[in-house]
mmCIF file of C-alpha atoms in Angstrom:
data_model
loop_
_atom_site.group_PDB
_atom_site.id
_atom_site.type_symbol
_atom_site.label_atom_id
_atom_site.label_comp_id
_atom_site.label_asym_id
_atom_site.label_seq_id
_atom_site.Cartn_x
_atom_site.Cartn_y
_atom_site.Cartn_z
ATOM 1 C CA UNK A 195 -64.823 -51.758 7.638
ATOM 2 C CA UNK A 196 -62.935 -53.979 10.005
ATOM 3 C CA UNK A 197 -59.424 -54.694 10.225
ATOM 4 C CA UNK A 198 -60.577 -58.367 9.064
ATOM 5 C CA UNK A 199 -61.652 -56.567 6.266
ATOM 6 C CA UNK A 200 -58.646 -54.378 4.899
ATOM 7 C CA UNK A 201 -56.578 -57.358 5.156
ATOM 8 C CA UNK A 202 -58.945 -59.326 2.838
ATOM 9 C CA UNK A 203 -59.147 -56.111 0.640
ATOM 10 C CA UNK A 204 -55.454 -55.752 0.622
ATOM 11 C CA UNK A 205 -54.497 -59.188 0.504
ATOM 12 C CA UNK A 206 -57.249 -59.441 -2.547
ATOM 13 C CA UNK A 207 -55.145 -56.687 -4.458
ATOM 14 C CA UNK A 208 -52.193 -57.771 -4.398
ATOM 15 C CA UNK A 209 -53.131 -61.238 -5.330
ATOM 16 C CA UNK A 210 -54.673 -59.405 -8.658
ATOM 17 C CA UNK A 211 -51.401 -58.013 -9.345
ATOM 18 C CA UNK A 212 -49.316 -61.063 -9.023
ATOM 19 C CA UNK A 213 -51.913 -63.285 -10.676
ATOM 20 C CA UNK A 214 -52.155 -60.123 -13.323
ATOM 21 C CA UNK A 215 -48.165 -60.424 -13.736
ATOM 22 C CA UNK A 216 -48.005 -64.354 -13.748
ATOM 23 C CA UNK A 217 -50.909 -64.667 -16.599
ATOM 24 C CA UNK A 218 -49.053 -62.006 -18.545
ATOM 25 C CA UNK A 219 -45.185 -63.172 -18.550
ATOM 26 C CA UNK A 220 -44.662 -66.379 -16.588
ATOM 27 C CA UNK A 221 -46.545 -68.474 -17.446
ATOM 28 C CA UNK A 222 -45.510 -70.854 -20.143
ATOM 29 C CA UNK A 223 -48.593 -72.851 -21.570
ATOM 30 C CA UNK A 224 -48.982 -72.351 -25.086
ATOM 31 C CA UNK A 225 -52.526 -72.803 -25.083
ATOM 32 C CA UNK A 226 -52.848 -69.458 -23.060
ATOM 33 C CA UNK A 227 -53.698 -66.467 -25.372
ATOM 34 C CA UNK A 228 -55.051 -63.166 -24.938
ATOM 35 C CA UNK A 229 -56.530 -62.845 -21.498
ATOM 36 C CA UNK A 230 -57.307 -59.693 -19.114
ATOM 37 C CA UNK A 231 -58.198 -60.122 -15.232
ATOM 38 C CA UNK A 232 -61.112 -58.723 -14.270
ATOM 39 C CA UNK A 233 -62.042 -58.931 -10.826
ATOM 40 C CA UNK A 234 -60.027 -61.592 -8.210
ATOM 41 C CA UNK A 235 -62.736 -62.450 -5.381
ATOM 42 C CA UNK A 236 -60.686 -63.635 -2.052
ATOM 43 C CA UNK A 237 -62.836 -65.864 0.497
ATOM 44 C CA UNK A 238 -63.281 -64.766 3.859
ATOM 45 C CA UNK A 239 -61.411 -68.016 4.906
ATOM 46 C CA UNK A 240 -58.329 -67.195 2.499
ATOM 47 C CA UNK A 241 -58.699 -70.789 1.330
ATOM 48 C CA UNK A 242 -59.850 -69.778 -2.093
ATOM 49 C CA UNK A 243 -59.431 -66.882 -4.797
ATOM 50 C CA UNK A 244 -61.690 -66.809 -7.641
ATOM 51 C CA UNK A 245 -59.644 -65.137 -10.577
ATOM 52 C CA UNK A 246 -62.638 -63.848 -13.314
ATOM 53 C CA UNK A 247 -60.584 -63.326 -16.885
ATOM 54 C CA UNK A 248 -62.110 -62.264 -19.696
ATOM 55 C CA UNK A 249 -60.548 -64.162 -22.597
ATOM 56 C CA UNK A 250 -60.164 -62.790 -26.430
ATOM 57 C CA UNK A 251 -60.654 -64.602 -29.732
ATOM 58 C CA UNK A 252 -63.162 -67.131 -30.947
ATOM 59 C CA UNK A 253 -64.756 -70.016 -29.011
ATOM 60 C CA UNK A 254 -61.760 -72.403 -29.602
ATOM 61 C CA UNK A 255 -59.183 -69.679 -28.193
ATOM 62 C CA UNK A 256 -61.170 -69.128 -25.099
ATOM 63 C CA UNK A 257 -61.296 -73.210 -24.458
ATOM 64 C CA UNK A 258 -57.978 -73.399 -25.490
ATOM 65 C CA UNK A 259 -56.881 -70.521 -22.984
ATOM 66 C CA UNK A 260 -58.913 -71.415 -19.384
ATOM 67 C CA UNK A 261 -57.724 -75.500 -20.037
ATOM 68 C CA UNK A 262 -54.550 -73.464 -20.162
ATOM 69 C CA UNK A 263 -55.117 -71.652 -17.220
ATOM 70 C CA UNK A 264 -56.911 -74.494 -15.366
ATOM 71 C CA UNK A 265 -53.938 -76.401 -15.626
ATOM 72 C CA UNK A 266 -51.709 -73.850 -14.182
ATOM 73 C CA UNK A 267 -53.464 -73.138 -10.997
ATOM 74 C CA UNK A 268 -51.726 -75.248 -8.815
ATOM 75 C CA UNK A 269 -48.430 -73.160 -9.671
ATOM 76 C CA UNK A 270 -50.317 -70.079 -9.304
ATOM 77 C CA UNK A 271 -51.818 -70.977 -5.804
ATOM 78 C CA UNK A 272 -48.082 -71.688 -4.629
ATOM 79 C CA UNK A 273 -46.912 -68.911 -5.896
ATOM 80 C CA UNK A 274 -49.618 -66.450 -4.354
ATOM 81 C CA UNK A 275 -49.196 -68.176 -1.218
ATOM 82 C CA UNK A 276 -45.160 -67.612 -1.662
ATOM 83 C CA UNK A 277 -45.034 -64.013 -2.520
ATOM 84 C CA UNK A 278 -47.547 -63.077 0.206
ATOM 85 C CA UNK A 279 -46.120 -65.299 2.891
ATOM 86 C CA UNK A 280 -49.376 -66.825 3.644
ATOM 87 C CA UNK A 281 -49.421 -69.690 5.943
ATOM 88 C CA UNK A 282 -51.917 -71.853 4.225
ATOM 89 C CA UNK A 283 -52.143 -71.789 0.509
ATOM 90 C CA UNK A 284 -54.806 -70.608 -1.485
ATOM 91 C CA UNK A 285 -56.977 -72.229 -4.006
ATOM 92 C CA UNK A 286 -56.779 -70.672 -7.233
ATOM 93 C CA UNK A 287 -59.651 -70.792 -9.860
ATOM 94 C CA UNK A 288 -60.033 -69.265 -13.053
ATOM 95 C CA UNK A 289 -63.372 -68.571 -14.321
ATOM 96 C CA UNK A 290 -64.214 -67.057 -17.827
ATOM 97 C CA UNK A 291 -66.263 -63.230 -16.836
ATOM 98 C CA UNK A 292 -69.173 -64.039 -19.469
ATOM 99 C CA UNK A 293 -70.466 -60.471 -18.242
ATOM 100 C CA UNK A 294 -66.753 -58.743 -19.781
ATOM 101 C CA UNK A 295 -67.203 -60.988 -22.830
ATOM 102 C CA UNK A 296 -70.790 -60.385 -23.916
ATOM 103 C CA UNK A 297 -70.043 -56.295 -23.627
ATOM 104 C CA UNK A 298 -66.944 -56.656 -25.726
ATOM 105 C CA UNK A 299 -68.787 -58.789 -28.313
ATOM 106 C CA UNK A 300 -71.595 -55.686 -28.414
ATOM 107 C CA UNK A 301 -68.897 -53.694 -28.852
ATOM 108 C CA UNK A 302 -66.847 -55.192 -31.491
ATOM 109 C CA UNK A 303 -70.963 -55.995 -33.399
ATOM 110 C CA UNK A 304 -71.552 -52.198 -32.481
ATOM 111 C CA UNK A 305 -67.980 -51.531 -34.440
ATOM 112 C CA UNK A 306 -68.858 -53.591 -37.137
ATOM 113 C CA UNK A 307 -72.288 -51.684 -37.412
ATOM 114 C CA UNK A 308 -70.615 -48.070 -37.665
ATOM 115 C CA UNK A 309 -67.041 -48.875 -38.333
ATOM 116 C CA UNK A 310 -66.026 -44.916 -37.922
ATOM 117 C CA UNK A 311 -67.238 -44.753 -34.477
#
């Protein structure tokens, strides 16, 4: 891999745990519930980050939550771009993981099925 490369790997990282640690305790919008990162995906540019959360609760909740986090992205990209001294910003979307929800949904059916399991 080239040095190109373990920066965008690294830089990718650590923008998962900030974004990780934001989502979880500083950010203040009500409408964000229950919500686990899965995967942040860093453009070769560093112009954008693509934050995949999988959100819990019904349909409403998970609306509720990525408006939530839609409308905090613009602190979030500031703050990224703060903590890891970068010189230009980076674009910060959140986008629901439909993969992460369908296999918890099979699970919690699966549960449902053969509760002792």
């Amino acid at each position: 891999m080239s040095a190109h490369g373990h920066r965008i790997e690294r830089l990718t990282e650590r923008i998962y745990e900030d974004v990780a640690e934001m989502v979880a305790g500083e950010l203040k919008d009500p409408r964000i519930g229950s919500v686990t990162i899965t995967q942040v995906v860093l453009s070769p540019d560093l112009r954008h980050v693509r934050v995949l959360v999988t959100v819990f609760g019904d349909e409403m909740d998970r609306s509720e939550t990525l408006e939530g986090l839609a409308s905090s992205a613009g602190f979030v990209s500031h703050e990224v771009g703060r903590r890891l001294q970068m010189r230009r910003v980076p674009e910060v979307v959140f986008v629901s993981d439909r993969g992460a929800e369908a296999e918890q949904r099979v699970g919690e059916l699966l549960h449902k099925i053969n509760p002792d399991e």
